[in-house]
PDB file of C-alpha atoms in Angstrom:
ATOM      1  CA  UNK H  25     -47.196 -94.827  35.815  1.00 45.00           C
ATOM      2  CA  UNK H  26     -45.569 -92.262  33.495  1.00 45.00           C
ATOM      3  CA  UNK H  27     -46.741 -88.847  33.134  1.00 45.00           C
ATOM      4  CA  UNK H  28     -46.205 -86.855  29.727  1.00 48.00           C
ATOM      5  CA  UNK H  29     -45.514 -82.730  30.622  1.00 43.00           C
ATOM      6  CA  UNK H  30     -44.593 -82.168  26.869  1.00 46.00           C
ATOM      7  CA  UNK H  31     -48.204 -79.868  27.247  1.00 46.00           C
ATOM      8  CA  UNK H  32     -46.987 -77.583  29.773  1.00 48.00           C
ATOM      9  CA  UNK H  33     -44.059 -75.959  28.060  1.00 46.00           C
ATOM     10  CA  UNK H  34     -44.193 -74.225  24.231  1.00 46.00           C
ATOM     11  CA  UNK H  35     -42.982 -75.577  22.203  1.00 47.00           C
ATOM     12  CA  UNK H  36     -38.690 -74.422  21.246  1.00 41.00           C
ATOM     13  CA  UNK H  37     -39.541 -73.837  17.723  1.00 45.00           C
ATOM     14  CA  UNK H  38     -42.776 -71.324  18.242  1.00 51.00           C
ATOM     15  CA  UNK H  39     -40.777 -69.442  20.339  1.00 48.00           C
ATOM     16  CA  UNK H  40     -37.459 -68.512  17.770  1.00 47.00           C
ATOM     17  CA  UNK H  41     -40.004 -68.072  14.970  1.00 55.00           C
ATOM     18  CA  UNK H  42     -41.672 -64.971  17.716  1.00 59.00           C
ATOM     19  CA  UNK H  43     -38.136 -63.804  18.448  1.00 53.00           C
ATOM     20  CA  UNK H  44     -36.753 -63.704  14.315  1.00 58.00           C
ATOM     21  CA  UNK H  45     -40.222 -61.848  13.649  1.00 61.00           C
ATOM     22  CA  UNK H  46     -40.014 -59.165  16.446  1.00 62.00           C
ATOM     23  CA  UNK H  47     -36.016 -59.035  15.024  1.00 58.00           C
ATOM     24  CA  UNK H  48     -37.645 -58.198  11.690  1.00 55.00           C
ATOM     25  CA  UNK H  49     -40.128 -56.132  12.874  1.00 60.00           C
ATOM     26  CA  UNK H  50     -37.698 -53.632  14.535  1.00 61.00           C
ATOM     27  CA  UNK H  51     -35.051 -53.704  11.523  1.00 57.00           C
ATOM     28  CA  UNK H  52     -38.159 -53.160   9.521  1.00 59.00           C
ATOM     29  CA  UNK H  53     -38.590 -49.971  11.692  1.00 62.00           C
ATOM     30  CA  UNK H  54     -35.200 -48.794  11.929  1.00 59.00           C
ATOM     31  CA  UNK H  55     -34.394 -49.126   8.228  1.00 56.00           C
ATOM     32  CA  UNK H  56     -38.069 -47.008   7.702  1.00 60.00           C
ATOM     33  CA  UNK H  57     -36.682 -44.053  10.022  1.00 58.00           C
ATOM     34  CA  UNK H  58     -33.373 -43.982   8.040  1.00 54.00           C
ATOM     35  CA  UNK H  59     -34.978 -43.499   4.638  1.00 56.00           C
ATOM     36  CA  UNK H  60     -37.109 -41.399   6.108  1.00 59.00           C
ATOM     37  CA  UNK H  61     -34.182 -38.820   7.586  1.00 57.00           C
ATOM     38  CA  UNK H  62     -32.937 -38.942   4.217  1.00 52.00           C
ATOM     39  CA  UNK H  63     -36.031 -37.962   2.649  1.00 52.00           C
ATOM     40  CA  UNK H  64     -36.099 -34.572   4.972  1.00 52.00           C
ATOM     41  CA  UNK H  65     -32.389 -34.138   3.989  1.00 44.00           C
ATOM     42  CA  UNK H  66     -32.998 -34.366   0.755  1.00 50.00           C
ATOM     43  CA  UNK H  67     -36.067 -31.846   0.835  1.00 51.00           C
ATOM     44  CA  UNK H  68     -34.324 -29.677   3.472  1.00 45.00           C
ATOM     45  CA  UNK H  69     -31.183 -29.498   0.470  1.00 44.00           C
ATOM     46  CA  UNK H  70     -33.927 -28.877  -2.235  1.00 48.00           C
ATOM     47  CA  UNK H  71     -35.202 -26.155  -0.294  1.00 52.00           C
ATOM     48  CA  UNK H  72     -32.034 -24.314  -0.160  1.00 47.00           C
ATOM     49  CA  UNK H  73     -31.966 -21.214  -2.728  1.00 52.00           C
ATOM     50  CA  UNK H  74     -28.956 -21.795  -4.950  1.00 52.00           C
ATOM     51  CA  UNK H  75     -25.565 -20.290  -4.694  1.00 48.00           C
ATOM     52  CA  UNK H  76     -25.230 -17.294  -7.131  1.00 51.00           C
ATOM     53  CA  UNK H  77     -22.492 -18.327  -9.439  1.00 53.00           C
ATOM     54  CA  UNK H  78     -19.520 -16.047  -9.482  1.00 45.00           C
ATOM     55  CA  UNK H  79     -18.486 -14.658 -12.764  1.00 48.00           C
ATOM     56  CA  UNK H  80     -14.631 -14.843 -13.725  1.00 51.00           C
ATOM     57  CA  UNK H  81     -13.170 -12.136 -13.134  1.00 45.00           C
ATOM     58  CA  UNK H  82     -11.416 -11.673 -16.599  1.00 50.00           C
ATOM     59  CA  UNK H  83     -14.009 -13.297 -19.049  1.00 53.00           C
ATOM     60  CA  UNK H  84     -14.165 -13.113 -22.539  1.00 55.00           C
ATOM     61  CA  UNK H  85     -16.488 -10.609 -22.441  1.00 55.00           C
ATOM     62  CA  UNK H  86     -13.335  -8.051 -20.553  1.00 62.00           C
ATOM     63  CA  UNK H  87     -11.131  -7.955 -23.921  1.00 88.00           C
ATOM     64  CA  UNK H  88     -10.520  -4.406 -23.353  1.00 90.00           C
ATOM     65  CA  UNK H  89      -9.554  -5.205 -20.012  1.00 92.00           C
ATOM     66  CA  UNK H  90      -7.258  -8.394 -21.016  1.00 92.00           C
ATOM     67  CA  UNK H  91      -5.668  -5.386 -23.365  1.00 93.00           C
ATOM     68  CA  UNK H  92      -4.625  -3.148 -21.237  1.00 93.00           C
ATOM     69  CA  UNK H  93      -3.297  -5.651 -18.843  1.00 93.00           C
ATOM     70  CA  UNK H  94      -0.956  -6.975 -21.939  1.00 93.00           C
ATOM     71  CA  UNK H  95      -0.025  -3.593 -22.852  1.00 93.00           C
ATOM     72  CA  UNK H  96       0.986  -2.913 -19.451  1.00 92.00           C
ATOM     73  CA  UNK H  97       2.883  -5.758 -19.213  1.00 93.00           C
ATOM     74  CA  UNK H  98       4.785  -4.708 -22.937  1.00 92.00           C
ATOM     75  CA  UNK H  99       5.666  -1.445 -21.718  1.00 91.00           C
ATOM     76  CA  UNK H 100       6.693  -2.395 -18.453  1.00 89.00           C
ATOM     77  CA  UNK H 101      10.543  -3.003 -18.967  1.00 87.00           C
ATOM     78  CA  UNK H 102      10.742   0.058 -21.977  1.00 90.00           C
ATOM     79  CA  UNK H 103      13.401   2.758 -21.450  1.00 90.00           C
ATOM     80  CA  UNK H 104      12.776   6.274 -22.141  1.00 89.00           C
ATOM     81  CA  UNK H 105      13.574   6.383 -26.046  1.00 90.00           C
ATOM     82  CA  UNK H 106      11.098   3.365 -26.341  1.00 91.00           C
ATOM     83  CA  UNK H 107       8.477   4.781 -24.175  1.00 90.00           C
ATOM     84  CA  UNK H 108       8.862   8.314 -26.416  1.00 89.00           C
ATOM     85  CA  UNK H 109       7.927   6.291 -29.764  1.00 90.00           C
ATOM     86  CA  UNK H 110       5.423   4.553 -28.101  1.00 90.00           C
ATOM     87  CA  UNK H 111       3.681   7.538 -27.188  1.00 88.00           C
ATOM     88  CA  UNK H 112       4.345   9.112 -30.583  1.00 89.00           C
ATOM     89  CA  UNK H 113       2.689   6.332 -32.430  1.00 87.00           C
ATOM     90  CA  UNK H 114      -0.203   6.907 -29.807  1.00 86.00           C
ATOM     91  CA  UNK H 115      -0.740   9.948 -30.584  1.00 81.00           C
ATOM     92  CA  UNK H 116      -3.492   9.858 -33.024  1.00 77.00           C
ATOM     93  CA  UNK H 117      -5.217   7.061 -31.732  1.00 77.00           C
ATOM     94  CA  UNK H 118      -8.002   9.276 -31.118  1.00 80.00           C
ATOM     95  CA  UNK H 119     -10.430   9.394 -27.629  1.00 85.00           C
ATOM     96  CA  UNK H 120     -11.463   5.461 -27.640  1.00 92.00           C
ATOM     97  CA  UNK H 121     -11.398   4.035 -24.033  1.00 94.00           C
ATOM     98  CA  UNK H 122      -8.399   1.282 -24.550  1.00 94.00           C
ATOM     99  CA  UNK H 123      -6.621   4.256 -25.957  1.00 93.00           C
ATOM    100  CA  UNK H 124      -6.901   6.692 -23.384  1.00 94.00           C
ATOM    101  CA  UNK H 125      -6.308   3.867 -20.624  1.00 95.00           C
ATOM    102  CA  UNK H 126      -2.458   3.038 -22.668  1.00 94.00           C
ATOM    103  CA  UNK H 127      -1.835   6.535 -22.795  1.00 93.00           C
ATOM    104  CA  UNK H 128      -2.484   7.555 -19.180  1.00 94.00           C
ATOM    105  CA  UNK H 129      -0.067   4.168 -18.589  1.00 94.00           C
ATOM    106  CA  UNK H 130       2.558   5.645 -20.770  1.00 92.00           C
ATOM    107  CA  UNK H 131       2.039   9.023 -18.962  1.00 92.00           C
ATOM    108  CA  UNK H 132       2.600   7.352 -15.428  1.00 91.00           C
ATOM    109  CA  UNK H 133       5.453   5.085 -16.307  1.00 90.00           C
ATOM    110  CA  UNK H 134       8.513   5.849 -14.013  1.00 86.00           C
ATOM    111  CA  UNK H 135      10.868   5.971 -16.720  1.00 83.00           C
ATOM    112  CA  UNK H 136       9.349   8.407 -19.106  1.00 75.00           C
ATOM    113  CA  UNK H 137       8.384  11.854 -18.762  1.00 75.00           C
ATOM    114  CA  UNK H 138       5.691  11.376 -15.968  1.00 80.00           C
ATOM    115  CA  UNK H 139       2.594  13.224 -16.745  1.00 88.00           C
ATOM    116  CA  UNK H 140       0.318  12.270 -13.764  1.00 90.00           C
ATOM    117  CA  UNK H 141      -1.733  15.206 -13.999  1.00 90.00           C
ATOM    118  CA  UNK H 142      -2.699  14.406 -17.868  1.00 92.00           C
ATOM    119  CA  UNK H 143      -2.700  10.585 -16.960  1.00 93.00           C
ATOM    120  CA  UNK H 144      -5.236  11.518 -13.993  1.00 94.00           C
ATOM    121  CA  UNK H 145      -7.594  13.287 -16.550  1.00 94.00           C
ATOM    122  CA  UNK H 146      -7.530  10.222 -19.150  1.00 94.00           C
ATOM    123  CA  UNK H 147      -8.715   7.781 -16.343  1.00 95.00           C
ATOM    124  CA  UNK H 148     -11.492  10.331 -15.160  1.00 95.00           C
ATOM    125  CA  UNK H 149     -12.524  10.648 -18.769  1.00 95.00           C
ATOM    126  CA  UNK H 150     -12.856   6.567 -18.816  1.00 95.00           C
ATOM    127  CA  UNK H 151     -14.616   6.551 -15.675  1.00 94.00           C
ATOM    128  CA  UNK H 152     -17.578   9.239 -16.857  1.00 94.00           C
ATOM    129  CA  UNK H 153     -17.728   7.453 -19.994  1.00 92.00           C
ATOM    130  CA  UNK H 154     -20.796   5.412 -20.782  1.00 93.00           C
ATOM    131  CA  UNK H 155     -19.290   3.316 -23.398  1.00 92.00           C
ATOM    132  CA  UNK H 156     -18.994  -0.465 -23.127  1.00 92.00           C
ATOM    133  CA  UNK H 157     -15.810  -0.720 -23.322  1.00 92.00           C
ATOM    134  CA  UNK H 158     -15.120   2.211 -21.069  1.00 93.00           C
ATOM    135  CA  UNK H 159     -17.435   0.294 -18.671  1.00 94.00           C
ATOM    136  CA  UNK H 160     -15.587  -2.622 -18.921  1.00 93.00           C
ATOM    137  CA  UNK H 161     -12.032  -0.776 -18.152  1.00 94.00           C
ATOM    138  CA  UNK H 162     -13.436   1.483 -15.090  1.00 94.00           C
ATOM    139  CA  UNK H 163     -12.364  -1.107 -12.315  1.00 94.00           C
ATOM    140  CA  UNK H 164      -8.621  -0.624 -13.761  1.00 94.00           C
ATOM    141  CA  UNK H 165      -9.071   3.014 -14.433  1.00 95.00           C
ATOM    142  CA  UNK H 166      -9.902   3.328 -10.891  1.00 95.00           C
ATOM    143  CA  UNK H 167      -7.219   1.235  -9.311  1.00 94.00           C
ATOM    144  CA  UNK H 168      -4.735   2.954 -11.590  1.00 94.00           C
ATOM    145  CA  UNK H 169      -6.092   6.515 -10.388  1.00 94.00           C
ATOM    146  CA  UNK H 170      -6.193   5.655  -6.727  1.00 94.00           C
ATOM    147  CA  UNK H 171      -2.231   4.693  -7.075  1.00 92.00           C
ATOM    148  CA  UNK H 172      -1.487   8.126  -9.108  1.00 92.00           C
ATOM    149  CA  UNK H 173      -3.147   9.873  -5.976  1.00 92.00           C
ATOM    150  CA  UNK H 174      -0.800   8.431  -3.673  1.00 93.00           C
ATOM    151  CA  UNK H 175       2.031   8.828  -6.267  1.00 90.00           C
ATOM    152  CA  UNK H 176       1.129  12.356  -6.080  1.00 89.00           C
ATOM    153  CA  UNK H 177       1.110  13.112  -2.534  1.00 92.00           C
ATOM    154  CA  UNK H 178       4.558  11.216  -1.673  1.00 91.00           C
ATOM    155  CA  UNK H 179       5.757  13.558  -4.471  1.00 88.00           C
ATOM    156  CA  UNK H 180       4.571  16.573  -3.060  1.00 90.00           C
ATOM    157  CA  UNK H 181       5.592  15.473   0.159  1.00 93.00           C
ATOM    158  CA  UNK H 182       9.147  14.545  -0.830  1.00 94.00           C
ATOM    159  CA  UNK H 183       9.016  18.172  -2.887  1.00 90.00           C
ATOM    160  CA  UNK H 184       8.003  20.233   0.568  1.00 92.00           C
ATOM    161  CA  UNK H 185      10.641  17.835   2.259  1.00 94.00           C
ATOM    162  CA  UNK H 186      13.407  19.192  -0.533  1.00 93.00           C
ATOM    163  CA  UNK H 187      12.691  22.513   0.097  1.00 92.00           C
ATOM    164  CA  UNK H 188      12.940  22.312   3.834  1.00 92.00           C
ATOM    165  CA  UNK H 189      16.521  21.201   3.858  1.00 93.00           C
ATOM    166  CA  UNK H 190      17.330  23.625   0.785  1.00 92.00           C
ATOM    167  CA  UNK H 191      16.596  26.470   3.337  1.00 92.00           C
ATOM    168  CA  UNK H 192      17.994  24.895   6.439  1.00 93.00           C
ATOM    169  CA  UNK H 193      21.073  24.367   4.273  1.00 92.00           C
ATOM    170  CA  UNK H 194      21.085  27.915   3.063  1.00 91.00           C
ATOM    171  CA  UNK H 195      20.398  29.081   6.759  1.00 92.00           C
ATOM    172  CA  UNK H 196      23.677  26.922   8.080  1.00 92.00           C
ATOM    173  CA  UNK H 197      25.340  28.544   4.786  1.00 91.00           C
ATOM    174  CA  UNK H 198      24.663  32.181   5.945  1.00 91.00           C
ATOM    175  CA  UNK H 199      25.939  30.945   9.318  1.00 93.00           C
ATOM    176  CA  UNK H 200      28.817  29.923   8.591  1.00 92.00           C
ATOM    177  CA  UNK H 201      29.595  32.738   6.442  1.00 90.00           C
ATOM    178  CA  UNK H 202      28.612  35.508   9.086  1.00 91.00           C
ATOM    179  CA  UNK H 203      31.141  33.408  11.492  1.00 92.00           C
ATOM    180  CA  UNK H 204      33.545  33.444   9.276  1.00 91.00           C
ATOM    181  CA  UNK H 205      33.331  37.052   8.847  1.00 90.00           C
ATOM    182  CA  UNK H 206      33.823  37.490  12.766  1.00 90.00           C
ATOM    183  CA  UNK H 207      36.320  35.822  12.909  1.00 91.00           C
ATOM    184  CA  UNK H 208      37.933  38.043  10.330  1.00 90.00           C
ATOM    185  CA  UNK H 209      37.213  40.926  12.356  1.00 89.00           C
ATOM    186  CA  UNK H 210      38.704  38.918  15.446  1.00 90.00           C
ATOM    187  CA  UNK H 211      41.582  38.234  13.754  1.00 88.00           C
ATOM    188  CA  UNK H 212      41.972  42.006  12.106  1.00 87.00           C
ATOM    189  CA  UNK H 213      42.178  43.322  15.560  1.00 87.00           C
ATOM    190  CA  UNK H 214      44.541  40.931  17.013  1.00 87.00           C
ATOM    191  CA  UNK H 215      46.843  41.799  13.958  1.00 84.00           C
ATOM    192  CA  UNK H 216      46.203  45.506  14.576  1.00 86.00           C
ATOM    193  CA  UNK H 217      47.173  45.215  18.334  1.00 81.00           C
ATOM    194  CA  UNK H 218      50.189  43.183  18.003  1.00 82.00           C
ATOM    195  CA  UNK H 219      51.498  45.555  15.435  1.00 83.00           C
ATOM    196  CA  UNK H 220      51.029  49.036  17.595  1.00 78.00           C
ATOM    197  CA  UNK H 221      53.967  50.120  19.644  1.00 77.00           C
ATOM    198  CA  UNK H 222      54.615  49.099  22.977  1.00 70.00           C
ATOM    199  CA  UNK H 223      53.725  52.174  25.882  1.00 69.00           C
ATOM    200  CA  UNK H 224      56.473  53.666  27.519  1.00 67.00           C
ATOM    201  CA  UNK H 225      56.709  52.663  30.537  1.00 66.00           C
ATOM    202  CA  UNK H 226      56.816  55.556  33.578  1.00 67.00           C
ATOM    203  CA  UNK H 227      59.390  55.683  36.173  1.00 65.00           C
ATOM    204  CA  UNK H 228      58.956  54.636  39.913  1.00 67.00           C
ATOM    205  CA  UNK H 229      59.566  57.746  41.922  1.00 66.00           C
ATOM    206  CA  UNK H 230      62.245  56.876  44.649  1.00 66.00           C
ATOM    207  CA  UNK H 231      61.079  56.101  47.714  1.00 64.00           C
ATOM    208  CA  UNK H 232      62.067  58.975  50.792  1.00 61.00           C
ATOM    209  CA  UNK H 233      64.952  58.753  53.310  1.00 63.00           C
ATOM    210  CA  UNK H 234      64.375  58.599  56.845  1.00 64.00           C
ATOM    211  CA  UNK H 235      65.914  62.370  57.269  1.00 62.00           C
ATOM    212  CA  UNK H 236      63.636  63.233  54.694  1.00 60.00           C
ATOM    213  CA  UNK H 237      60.662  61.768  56.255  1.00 61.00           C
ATOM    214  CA  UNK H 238      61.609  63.203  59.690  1.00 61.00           C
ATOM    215  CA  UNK H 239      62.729  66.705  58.035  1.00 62.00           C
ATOM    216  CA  UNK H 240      58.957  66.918  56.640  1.00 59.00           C
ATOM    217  CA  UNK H 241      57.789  66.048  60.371  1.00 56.00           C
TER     218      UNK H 241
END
């Protein structure tokens, strides 16, 4: 007698098909809490204020400030005769910002006949001006002023420096000279001593005799 136990076992096939659906049920899942981390990403990035955007910092709108830059860089390598007619044809350019700023350049440059004091008071003048193109130039007209300041100061310094020695040489001068003097003086009086005549000299009295000692006994 046979006995059939095909009933008390599932079948193979029912069981893969409940394995491959739990499989897609939990890729289904997984691939539901990726998109939906990239969803808050994505609104956490949206919610993010936007970076201010820098301007350049010589746009087309700083042509007076391009200008001067150029101009500095002409004058730069001029000697003194070239810097003189530069100035000269400078001269009636009148008060306008750009011309101020190439004049108080001119006045500063370290081969002409530094101004600083005059080149100071153009770049103030550009700084307390309300024009556009003032506005535009009063970053450089400040840089340039806070270098004349220092310019200033090492020159005074160096001046009070120059003076210091100039006395302590004139001090080591007036030394010298008085010690040369006394040594004059020294050698005046040597001169006058070696040329005085000699003291005679005085005469040993002679010693007594014996009689004479014993006569005065």
């Amino acid at each position: 007698m046979s006995v059939d136990f095909t009933h008390d076992r599932p079948p193979v096939c029912s069981a893969a098909s409940r394995y491959e659906r739990r499989a897609v049920a939990g890729l289904a899942l997984a691939l539901a809490a990726v998109l939906s981390g990239c969803a808050n990403v994505r609104s956490a990035t949206a919610e993010l204020p936007a970076l201010p955007q820098m301007p350049p910092l010589l746009s087309n709108a700083n042509t007076p400030v391009r200008n001067a830059l150029a101009y500095h860089e002409t004058i730069r390598g001029l000697n003194t005769a070239e810097l003189a007619r530069e100035r000269s044809a400078l001269s009636g350019a009148g008060n306008a910002p750009l011309a101020q700023m190439k004049q108080a350049m001119l006045l500063s440059h370290p081969q002409g006949n530094n101004n600083l004091q005059r080149a100071q008071s153009l770049l103030e003048a550009i700084n307390g001006s309300e024009k556009a193109d003032a506005v535009a130039l009063q970053p450089l007209a400040r840089l340039l002023a806070e270098q004349l300041q220092e310019r200033v100061r090492l020159e005074n310094t160096a001046e009070r420096l120059t003076q210091q020695l100039e006395r302590t040489g004139q001090q080591l001068k007036d030394a010298q000279k008085q010690s040369d003097q006394l040594q004059e003086k020294l050698d005046a009086l040597t001169e006058i001593e070696r040329t005085l005549p000699a003291r005679p000299s005085t005469p040993t009295p002679p010693l007594p005799s014996s009689r004479e000692r014993r006569n005065d006994k």
